[in-house]
Amino acid sequence: MKRNYLGLWSLLAVAFVFFTVLSSFDSIEVAGHSFKSSGIHSAIFAPRDSGEDTLHVSSGLDEECSLPLERPSIPAEVDTAAQTILFIGDSMLEGLSKRLAAYCEANGHKLYTVIWYSSTSERWGKSDRLRDYIRRIKPTFVFVCLGANELFVSRIEEKRSQYVANIISDIGNIPYVWIGPPNWKPDTGINRLVASKAAEGCFFLSDGMSFDRKKDGAHPTSASAALWMDSVVRWMPLHAAHPIRLSVPAVQSGSATRVFVHQPDEK
């Protein structure tokens, strides 16, 4: 019985070797018959993957093509070039922009701020205002600070998702950072919504930070807003997708190249 098994295993081994050798050729002719490679040789003896992740994309034919899987490189190299910066948002810009202006003056950047009082992602997302400013100013970097007027909107992810997406779409390929609102109470989802829509390294979460507030209990004091901007600047080199040169200025505040102001009732 053992001899029968040994004979069978020997026969299988010989057949396996035979087909493996044949498969090392693209095709071979035997006694006038042409045989194509079975692929066994390639499957066994092909070099192992180098470790690079690949994304397999069907070409619609019988074969597949493999493309490198791109991932953002963070921390990214700091862009040391002079920037034209557009900073848009709600009234939270009053404190943040003065400190950012000091950074811009110290680092050779131009800063244009657009304060739309009481504005929300809905107001900006329905309007062509951002596209218009981008067309006029031609910024190389954009800061956004919106969400403070939407902390308590019910079902916000259902109601405002498209508007947040519109804002990010209007920014397009311009590097940006969206600064989240300075929560004074837990929100209903605005931070989660923006974080889900923004590209990796383009959203700064302000919720959880400690702020000294003005009498309204919402807006940070000028000194606290300056520290808030400092926190964004410290975060950028290690976490932002597109960090820019922002060396610490010698002065506390500065002036923007130009400030544009819009009232709540403007369309």
PDB file of C-alpha atoms in Angstrom:
ATOM      1  CA  MET A   1       0.000   0.000   0.000  1.00  0.00           C
ATOM      2  CA  LYS A   2       2.831   2.385   0.905  1.00  0.00           C
ATOM      3  CA  ARG A   3       4.516   1.665  -2.429  1.00  0.00           C
ATOM      4  CA  ASN A   4       1.326   2.632  -4.259  1.00  0.00           C
ATOM      5  CA  TYR A   5       1.216   5.976  -2.381  1.00  0.00           C
ATOM      6  CA  LEU A   6       4.913   6.586  -3.033  1.00  0.00           C
ATOM      7  CA  GLY A   7       4.415   5.913  -6.721  1.00  0.00           C
ATOM      8  CA  LEU A   8       1.459   8.284  -6.869  1.00  0.00           C
ATOM      9  CA  TRP A   9       3.336  11.087  -5.065  1.00  0.00           C
ATOM     10  CA  SER A  10       6.345  10.582  -7.351  1.00  0.00           C
ATOM     11  CA  LEU A  11       4.115  10.851 -10.416  1.00  0.00           C
ATOM     12  CA  LEU A  12       2.531  14.071  -9.092  1.00  0.00           C
ATOM     13  CA  ALA A  13       5.945  15.550  -8.298  1.00  0.00           C
ATOM     14  CA  VAL A  14       7.253  14.827 -11.791  1.00  0.00           C
ATOM     15  CA  ALA A  15       4.127  16.371 -13.340  1.00  0.00           C
ATOM     16  CA  PHE A  16       4.487  19.483 -11.162  1.00  0.00           C
ATOM     17  CA  VAL A  17       8.138  19.945 -12.150  1.00  0.00           C
ATOM     18  CA  PHE A  18       7.243  19.410 -15.809  1.00  0.00           C
ATOM     19  CA  PHE A  19       4.518  22.081 -15.813  1.00  0.00           C
ATOM     20  CA  THR A  20       6.651  24.505 -13.769  1.00  0.00           C
ATOM     21  CA  VAL A  21       9.463  24.258 -16.300  1.00  0.00           C
ATOM     22  CA  LEU A  22       7.024  24.756 -19.158  1.00  0.00           C
ATOM     23  CA  SER A  23       5.542  27.827 -17.498  1.00  0.00           C
ATOM     24  CA  SER A  24       8.915  29.554 -17.409  1.00  0.00           C
ATOM     25  CA  PHE A  25       8.478  30.099 -21.161  1.00  0.00           C
ATOM     26  CA  ASP A  26       5.876  32.388 -22.739  1.00  0.00           C
ATOM     27  CA  SER A  27       5.014  29.493 -25.094  1.00  0.00           C
ATOM     28  CA  ILE A  28       6.561  26.203 -26.215  1.00  0.00           C
ATOM     29  CA  GLU A  29       5.927  23.749 -29.026  1.00  0.00           C
ATOM     30  CA  VAL A  30       5.871  19.997 -28.385  1.00  0.00           C
ATOM     31  CA  ALA A  31       5.250  17.566 -31.263  1.00  0.00           C
ATOM     32  CA  GLY A  32       3.764  20.331 -33.362  1.00  0.00           C
ATOM     33  CA  HIS A  33       1.456  21.562 -30.592  1.00  0.00           C
ATOM     34  CA  SER A  34       1.848  25.033 -29.020  1.00  0.00           C
ATOM     35  CA  PHE A  35       1.391  25.441 -25.251  1.00  0.00           C
ATOM     36  CA  LYS A  36       1.055  28.812 -23.436  1.00  0.00           C
ATOM     37  CA  SER A  37       2.576  29.517 -20.042  1.00  0.00           C
ATOM     38  CA  SER A  38       0.439  28.431 -17.087  1.00  0.00           C
ATOM     39  CA  GLY A  39       1.859  31.157 -14.855  1.00  0.00           C
ATOM     40  CA  ILE A  40       2.963  28.705 -12.138  1.00  0.00           C
ATOM     41  CA  HIS A  41       6.611  29.682 -12.482  1.00  0.00           C
ATOM     42  CA  SER A  42       5.821  33.415 -12.135  1.00  0.00           C
ATOM     43  CA  ALA A  43       3.614  32.852  -9.123  1.00  0.00           C
ATOM     44  CA  ILE A  44       6.301  30.884  -7.269  1.00  0.00           C
ATOM     45  CA  PHE A  45       9.516  32.564  -8.328  1.00  0.00           C
ATOM     46  CA  ALA A  46       8.454  36.177  -8.924  1.00  0.00           C
ATOM     47  CA  PRO A  47      10.265  38.700  -6.694  1.00  0.00           C
ATOM     48  CA  ARG A  48       8.410  39.676  -3.525  1.00  0.00           C
ATOM     49  CA  ASP A  49       6.672  43.052  -3.337  1.00  0.00           C
ATOM     50  CA  SER A  50       9.069  45.844  -2.374  1.00  0.00           C
ATOM     51  CA  GLY A  51       6.655  47.039   0.295  1.00  0.00           C
ATOM     52  CA  GLU A  52       5.201  49.948  -1.700  1.00  0.00           C
ATOM     53  CA  ASP A  53       1.432  50.156  -1.394  1.00  0.00           C
ATOM     54  CA  THR A  54      -0.376  49.889  -4.696  1.00  0.00           C
ATOM     55  CA  LEU A  55      -3.887  50.604  -5.802  1.00  0.00           C
ATOM     56  CA  HIS A  56      -5.230  48.074  -8.312  1.00  0.00           C
ATOM     57  CA  VAL A  57      -7.378  49.713 -10.956  1.00  0.00           C
ATOM     58  CA  SER A  58      -9.339  47.678 -13.452  1.00  0.00           C
ATOM     59  CA  SER A  59      -8.584  48.814 -16.996  1.00  0.00           C
ATOM     60  CA  GLY A  60     -11.722  47.270 -18.412  1.00  0.00           C
ATOM     61  CA  LEU A  61      -9.565  44.706 -20.263  1.00  0.00           C
ATOM     62  CA  ASP A  62      -8.247  41.326 -19.161  1.00  0.00           C
ATOM     63  CA  GLU A  63      -5.393  42.861 -17.182  1.00  0.00           C
ATOM     64  CA  GLU A  64      -5.000  45.182 -14.234  1.00  0.00           C
ATOM     65  CA  CYS A  65      -2.715  48.165 -13.855  1.00  0.00           C
ATOM     66  CA  SER A  66      -1.119  49.081 -10.519  1.00  0.00           C
ATOM     67  CA  LEU A  67      -0.709  52.698  -9.443  1.00  0.00           C
ATOM     68  CA  PRO A  68       1.199  54.022  -6.395  1.00  0.00           C
ATOM     69  CA  LEU A  69      -1.148  54.898  -3.523  1.00  0.00           C
ATOM     70  CA  GLU A  70      -0.493  58.569  -2.739  1.00  0.00           C
ATOM     71  CA  ARG A  71      -0.568  59.782   0.855  1.00  0.00           C
ATOM     72  CA  PRO A  72      -0.052  63.335   2.093  1.00  0.00           C
ATOM     73  CA  SER A  73       3.413  63.927   3.473  1.00  0.00           C
ATOM     74  CA  ILE A  74       3.030  65.346   6.982  1.00  0.00           C
ATOM     75  CA  PRO A  75       5.058  66.983   8.382  1.00  0.00           C
ATOM     76  CA  ALA A  76       5.489  68.786   5.086  1.00  0.00           C
ATOM     77  CA  GLU A  77       8.326  71.089   4.090  1.00  0.00           C
ATOM     78  CA  VAL A  78       7.695  74.667   5.152  1.00  0.00           C
ATOM     79  CA  ASP A  79       7.101  77.012   2.226  1.00  0.00           C
ATOM     80  CA  THR A  80       9.451  79.952   2.843  1.00  0.00           C
ATOM     81  CA  ALA A  81       8.169  82.078  -0.038  1.00  0.00           C
ATOM     82  CA  ALA A  82       6.298  85.327   0.549  1.00  0.00           C
ATOM     83  CA  GLN A  83       2.562  84.658   0.539  1.00  0.00           C
ATOM     84  CA  THR A  84      -0.578  86.549  -0.346  1.00  0.00           C
ATOM     85  CA  ILE A  85      -2.955  85.462   2.405  1.00  0.00           C
ATOM     86  CA  LEU A  86      -6.734  85.746   2.379  1.00  0.00           C
ATOM     87  CA  PHE A  87      -8.421  85.375   5.787  1.00  0.00           C
ATOM     88  CA  ILE A  88     -12.221  85.065   5.692  1.00  0.00           C
ATOM     89  CA  GLY A  89     -14.818  84.397   8.339  1.00  0.00           C
ATOM     90  CA  ASP A  90     -17.070  85.803  11.034  1.00  0.00           C
ATOM     91  CA  SER A  91     -16.405  88.285  13.850  1.00  0.00           C
ATOM     92  CA  MET A  92     -13.805  85.946  15.413  1.00  0.00           C
ATOM     93  CA  LEU A  93     -11.416  87.400  12.833  1.00  0.00           C
ATOM     94  CA  GLU A  94     -11.189  90.687  14.734  1.00  0.00           C
ATOM     95  CA  GLY A  95      -8.853  89.202  17.310  1.00  0.00           C
ATOM     96  CA  LEU A  96      -7.162  86.545  15.206  1.00  0.00           C
ATOM     97  CA  SER A  97      -6.356  88.768  12.233  1.00  0.00           C
ATOM     98  CA  LYS A  98      -4.461  91.389  14.254  1.00  0.00           C
ATOM     99  CA  ARG A  99      -2.050  88.753  15.505  1.00  0.00           C
ATOM    100  CA  LEU A 100      -1.801  87.123  12.076  1.00  0.00           C
ATOM    101  CA  ALA A 101      -1.049  90.562  10.614  1.00  0.00           C
ATOM    102  CA  ALA A 102       1.943  90.836  12.949  1.00  0.00           C
ATOM    103  CA  TYR A 103       3.209  87.476  11.672  1.00  0.00           C
ATOM    104  CA  CYS A 104       2.692  88.586   8.080  1.00  0.00           C
ATOM    105  CA  GLU A 105       4.568  91.855   8.557  1.00  0.00           C
ATOM    106  CA  ALA A 106       7.485  89.979  10.150  1.00  0.00           C
ATOM    107  CA  ASN A 107       7.635  87.356   7.403  1.00  0.00           C
ATOM    108  CA  GLY A 108       7.032  89.386   4.250  1.00  0.00           C
ATOM    109  CA  HIS A 109       3.459  88.226   3.597  1.00  0.00           C
ATOM    110  CA  LYS A 110       0.485  90.316   2.487  1.00  0.00           C
ATOM    111  CA  LEU A 111      -2.738  89.813   4.451  1.00  0.00           C
ATOM    112  CA  TYR A 112      -6.258  90.550   3.251  1.00  0.00           C
ATOM    113  CA  THR A 113      -9.059  89.968   5.744  1.00  0.00           C
ATOM    114  CA  VAL A 114     -12.776  89.676   5.034  1.00  0.00           C
ATOM    115  CA  ILE A 115     -15.008  89.932   8.100  1.00  0.00           C
ATOM    116  CA  TRP A 116     -18.647  89.082   7.482  1.00  0.00           C
ATOM    117  CA  TYR A 117     -20.375  89.711  10.782  1.00  0.00           C
ATOM    118  CA  SER A 118     -22.705  86.960  12.033  1.00  0.00           C
ATOM    119  CA  SER A 119     -21.880  84.882   8.973  1.00  0.00           C
ATOM    120  CA  THR A 120     -22.120  81.124   8.804  1.00  0.00           C
ATOM    121  CA  SER A 121     -21.072  78.353   6.476  1.00  0.00           C
ATOM    122  CA  GLU A 122     -24.535  78.653   4.943  1.00  0.00           C
ATOM    123  CA  ARG A 123     -24.085  82.352   4.118  1.00  0.00           C
ATOM    124  CA  TRP A 124     -20.660  81.802   2.581  1.00  0.00           C
ATOM    125  CA  GLY A 125     -21.636  78.531   0.917  1.00  0.00           C
ATOM    126  CA  LYS A 126     -24.658  80.079  -0.831  1.00  0.00           C
ATOM    127  CA  SER A 127     -22.742  83.166  -1.930  1.00  0.00           C
ATOM    128  CA  ASP A 128     -20.141  83.715  -4.636  1.00  0.00           C
ATOM    129  CA  ARG A 129     -18.333  86.138  -2.301  1.00  0.00           C
ATOM    130  CA  LEU A 130     -15.374  83.849  -1.618  1.00  0.00           C
ATOM    131  CA  ARG A 131     -14.871  83.119  -5.317  1.00  0.00           C
ATOM    132  CA  ASP A 132     -14.989  86.834  -6.017  1.00  0.00           C
ATOM    133  CA  TYR A 133     -12.312  87.638  -3.427  1.00  0.00           C
ATOM    134  CA  ILE A 134     -10.109  84.824  -4.680  1.00  0.00           C
ATOM    135  CA  ARG A 135     -10.447  86.177  -8.211  1.00  0.00           C
ATOM    136  CA  ARG A 136      -9.579  89.722  -7.114  1.00  0.00           C
ATOM    137  CA  ILE A 137      -6.810  89.040  -4.592  1.00  0.00           C
ATOM    138  CA  LYS A 138      -5.318  85.858  -6.081  1.00  0.00           C
ATOM    139  CA  PRO A 139      -4.219  84.467  -2.711  1.00  0.00           C
ATOM    140  CA  THR A 140      -1.561  81.806  -2.370  1.00  0.00           C
ATOM    141  CA  PHE A 141      -2.897  80.768   1.046  1.00  0.00           C
ATOM    142  CA  VAL A 142      -6.333  80.947   2.685  1.00  0.00           C
ATOM    143  CA  PHE A 143      -7.354  80.962   6.344  1.00  0.00           C
ATOM    144  CA  VAL A 144     -11.002  80.392   7.267  1.00  0.00           C
ATOM    145  CA  CYS A 145     -12.600  80.858  10.666  1.00  0.00           C
ATOM    146  CA  LEU A 146     -16.281  79.931  10.618  1.00  0.00           C
ATOM    147  CA  GLY A 147     -18.604  77.967  12.848  1.00  0.00           C
ATOM    148  CA  ALA A 148     -19.023  80.088  15.979  1.00  0.00           C
ATOM    149  CA  ASN A 149     -22.536  81.072  14.877  1.00  0.00           C
ATOM    150  CA  GLU A 150     -23.438  77.437  14.210  1.00  0.00           C
ATOM    151  CA  LEU A 151     -22.474  75.735  17.446  1.00  0.00           C
ATOM    152  CA  PHE A 152     -26.039  74.872  18.360  1.00  0.00           C
ATOM    153  CA  VAL A 153     -27.721  74.236  15.002  1.00  0.00           C
ATOM    154  CA  SER A 154     -29.761  71.021  15.176  1.00  0.00           C
ATOM    155  CA  ARG A 155     -29.031  68.327  12.570  1.00  0.00           C
ATOM    156  CA  ILE A 156     -26.197  70.512  11.342  1.00  0.00           C
ATOM    157  CA  GLU A 157     -24.476  67.798   9.355  1.00  0.00           C
ATOM    158  CA  GLU A 158     -27.665  67.354   7.373  1.00  0.00           C
ATOM    159  CA  LYS A 159     -28.339  71.086   6.963  1.00  0.00           C
ATOM    160  CA  ARG A 160     -24.867  72.522   6.368  1.00  0.00           C
ATOM    161  CA  SER A 161     -22.825  69.736   4.778  1.00  0.00           C
ATOM    162  CA  GLN A 162     -23.232  71.075   1.240  1.00  0.00           C
ATOM    163  CA  TYR A 163     -22.331  74.640   2.258  1.00  0.00           C
ATOM    164  CA  VAL A 164     -19.099  73.555   3.954  1.00  0.00           C
ATOM    165  CA  ALA A 165     -18.283  71.514   0.854  1.00  0.00           C
ATOM    166  CA  ASN A 166     -19.010  74.553  -1.330  1.00  0.00           C
ATOM    167  CA  ILE A 167     -16.569  76.719   0.635  1.00  0.00           C
ATOM    168  CA  ILE A 168     -13.813  74.140   0.326  1.00  0.00           C
ATOM    169  CA  SER A 169     -14.620  73.729  -3.367  1.00  0.00           C
ATOM    170  CA  ASP A 170     -14.364  77.509  -3.858  1.00  0.00           C
ATOM    171  CA  ILE A 171     -10.881  77.443  -2.300  1.00  0.00           C
ATOM    172  CA  GLY A 172      -9.944  74.740  -4.763  1.00  0.00           C
ATOM    173  CA  ASN A 173      -6.239  73.904  -4.977  1.00  0.00           C
ATOM    174  CA  ILE A 174      -5.098  76.856  -2.866  1.00  0.00           C
ATOM    175  CA  PRO A 175      -3.449  75.714   0.398  1.00  0.00           C
ATOM    176  CA  TYR A 176      -5.686  76.517   3.370  1.00  0.00           C
ATOM    177  CA  VAL A 177      -6.333  76.070   7.074  1.00  0.00           C
ATOM    178  CA  TRP A 178      -9.852  76.169   8.515  1.00  0.00           C
ATOM    179  CA  ILE A 179      -9.676  77.301  12.142  1.00  0.00           C
ATOM    180  CA  GLY A 180     -12.525  75.770  14.126  1.00  0.00           C
ATOM    181  CA  PRO A 181     -14.673  77.937  16.431  1.00  0.00           C
ATOM    182  CA  PRO A 182     -13.638  78.642  20.045  1.00  0.00           C
ATOM    183  CA  ASN A 183     -16.381  76.589  21.713  1.00  0.00           C
ATOM    184  CA  TRP A 184     -17.784  77.964  24.961  1.00  0.00           C
ATOM    185  CA  LYS A 185     -20.260  75.057  25.129  1.00  0.00           C
ATOM    186  CA  PRO A 186     -20.406  71.661  23.414  1.00  0.00           C
ATOM    187  CA  ASP A 187     -21.510  71.991  19.782  1.00  0.00           C
ATOM    188  CA  THR A 188     -24.024  69.910  17.863  1.00  0.00           C
ATOM    189  CA  GLY A 189     -21.534  68.802  15.227  1.00  0.00           C
ATOM    190  CA  ILE A 190     -20.035  71.773  13.377  1.00  0.00           C
ATOM    191  CA  ASN A 191     -16.469  70.757  14.261  1.00  0.00           C
ATOM    192  CA  ARG A 192     -17.087  67.170  13.254  1.00  0.00           C
ATOM    193  CA  LEU A 193     -18.653  68.324   9.987  1.00  0.00           C
ATOM    194  CA  VAL A 194     -15.786  70.610   8.957  1.00  0.00           C
ATOM    195  CA  ALA A 195     -13.180  68.033   9.996  1.00  0.00           C
ATOM    196  CA  SER A 196     -14.884  65.445   7.776  1.00  0.00           C
ATOM    197  CA  LYS A 197     -14.938  67.757   4.750  1.00  0.00           C
ATOM    198  CA  ALA A 198     -11.524  69.404   5.046  1.00  0.00           C
ATOM    199  CA  ALA A 199      -8.464  67.743   3.577  1.00  0.00           C
ATOM    200  CA  GLU A 200      -5.994  66.138   5.949  1.00  0.00           C
ATOM    201  CA  GLY A 201      -3.867  68.764   7.651  1.00  0.00           C
ATOM    202  CA  CYS A 202      -6.284  71.591   6.805  1.00  0.00           C
ATOM    203  CA  PHE A 203      -8.470  71.773   9.932  1.00  0.00           C
ATOM    204  CA  PHE A 204      -7.391  73.167  13.289  1.00  0.00           C
ATOM    205  CA  LEU A 205      -9.651  72.100  16.166  1.00  0.00           C
ATOM    206  CA  SER A 206     -10.042  74.948  18.657  1.00  0.00           C
ATOM    207  CA  ASP A 207     -12.614  73.164  20.825  1.00  0.00           C
ATOM    208  CA  GLY A 208     -11.048  72.187  24.130  1.00  0.00           C
ATOM    209  CA  MET A 209      -8.740  75.194  24.361  1.00  0.00           C
ATOM    210  CA  SER A 210      -8.997  77.598  27.279  1.00  0.00           C
ATOM    211  CA  PHE A 211      -9.971  81.187  26.474  1.00  0.00           C
ATOM    212  CA  ASP A 212     -10.447  84.404  28.401  1.00  0.00           C
ATOM    213  CA  ARG A 213     -13.737  85.748  27.088  1.00  0.00           C
ATOM    214  CA  LYS A 214     -15.230  89.170  26.566  1.00  0.00           C
ATOM    215  CA  LYS A 215     -18.430  90.170  28.357  1.00  0.00           C
ATOM    216  CA  ASP A 216     -20.568  88.353  25.772  1.00  0.00           C
ATOM    217  CA  GLY A 217     -19.057  85.061  26.950  1.00  0.00           C
ATOM    218  CA  ALA A 218     -18.228  83.999  23.393  1.00  0.00           C
ATOM    219  CA  HIS A 219     -15.489  86.117  21.842  1.00  0.00           C
ATOM    220  CA  PRO A 220     -11.973  85.668  23.221  1.00  0.00           C
ATOM    221  CA  THR A 221     -10.313  88.816  24.539  1.00  0.00           C
ATOM    222  CA  SER A 222      -7.686  90.410  22.308  1.00  0.00           C
ATOM    223  CA  ALA A 223      -4.871  88.857  24.344  1.00  0.00           C
ATOM    224  CA  SER A 224      -6.525  85.430  24.317  1.00  0.00           C
ATOM    225  CA  ALA A 225      -7.216  85.652  20.571  1.00  0.00           C
ATOM    226  CA  ALA A 226      -3.535  86.418  19.997  1.00  0.00           C
ATOM    227  CA  LEU A 227      -2.589  83.277  21.946  1.00  0.00           C
ATOM    228  CA  TRP A 228      -5.155  81.370  19.888  1.00  0.00           C
ATOM    229  CA  MET A 229      -3.442  82.464  16.675  1.00  0.00           C
ATOM    230  CA  ASP A 230      -0.082  81.561  18.196  1.00  0.00           C
ATOM    231  CA  SER A 231      -1.421  78.044  18.788  1.00  0.00           C
ATOM    232  CA  VAL A 232      -2.456  77.720  15.146  1.00  0.00           C
ATOM    233  CA  VAL A 233       0.997  78.872  14.030  1.00  0.00           C
ATOM    234  CA  ARG A 234       2.759  76.378  16.348  1.00  0.00           C
ATOM    235  CA  TRP A 235       0.508  73.588  15.066  1.00  0.00           C
ATOM    236  CA  MET A 236       1.197  74.198  11.388  1.00  0.00           C
ATOM    237  CA  PRO A 237       4.812  72.982  10.928  1.00  0.00           C
ATOM    238  CA  LEU A 238       4.050  69.509  12.295  1.00  0.00           C
ATOM    239  CA  HIS A 239       0.411  69.034  11.312  1.00  0.00           C
ATOM    240  CA  ALA A 240      -0.584  71.309   8.423  1.00  0.00           C
ATOM    241  CA  ALA A 241      -0.614  69.943   4.899  1.00  0.00           C
ATOM    242  CA  HIS A 242       0.982  73.172   3.595  1.00  0.00           C
ATOM    243  CA  PRO A 243       2.898  75.025   6.329  1.00  0.00           C
ATOM    244  CA  ILE A 244       4.210  78.485   5.500  1.00  0.00           C
ATOM    245  CA  ARG A 245       6.938  80.598   7.062  1.00  0.00           C
ATOM    246  CA  LEU A 246       5.534  82.265  10.193  1.00  0.00           C
ATOM    247  CA  SER A 247       8.422  83.236  12.446  1.00  0.00           C
ATOM    248  CA  VAL A 248       7.349  84.815  15.724  1.00  0.00           C
ATOM    249  CA  PRO A 249       7.044  88.601  15.396  1.00  0.00           C
ATOM    250  CA  ALA A 250       8.560  91.093  17.822  1.00  0.00           C
ATOM    251  CA  VAL A 251       5.254  92.966  18.165  1.00  0.00           C
ATOM    252  CA  GLN A 252       1.894  91.761  19.456  1.00  0.00           C
ATOM    253  CA  SER A 253      -0.336  92.931  16.625  1.00  0.00           C
ATOM    254  CA  GLY A 254      -0.181  94.389  13.143  1.00  0.00           C
ATOM    255  CA  SER A 255      -2.340  95.732  10.356  1.00  0.00           C
ATOM    256  CA  ALA A 256      -3.632  93.852   7.348  1.00  0.00           C
ATOM    257  CA  THR A 257      -2.846  95.117   3.868  1.00  0.00           C
ATOM    258  CA  ARG A 258      -6.579  95.652   3.513  1.00  0.00           C
ATOM    259  CA  VAL A 259      -9.684  94.815   5.549  1.00  0.00           C
ATOM    260  CA  PHE A 260     -13.075  94.174   3.950  1.00  0.00           C
ATOM    261  CA  VAL A 261     -16.156  94.327   6.180  1.00  0.00           C
ATOM    262  CA  HIS A 262     -19.653  93.000   5.447  1.00  0.00           C
ATOM    263  CA  GLN A 263     -22.698  93.407   7.630  1.00  0.00           C
ATOM    264  CA  PRO A 264     -25.031  90.555   8.671  1.00  0.00           C
ATOM    265  CA  ASP A 265     -27.860  91.586   6.331  1.00  0.00           C
ATOM    266  CA  GLU A 266     -25.671  91.661   3.199  1.00  0.00           C
ATOM    267  CA  LYS A 267     -26.293  89.009   0.585  1.00  0.00           C
TER     268      LYS A 267
END
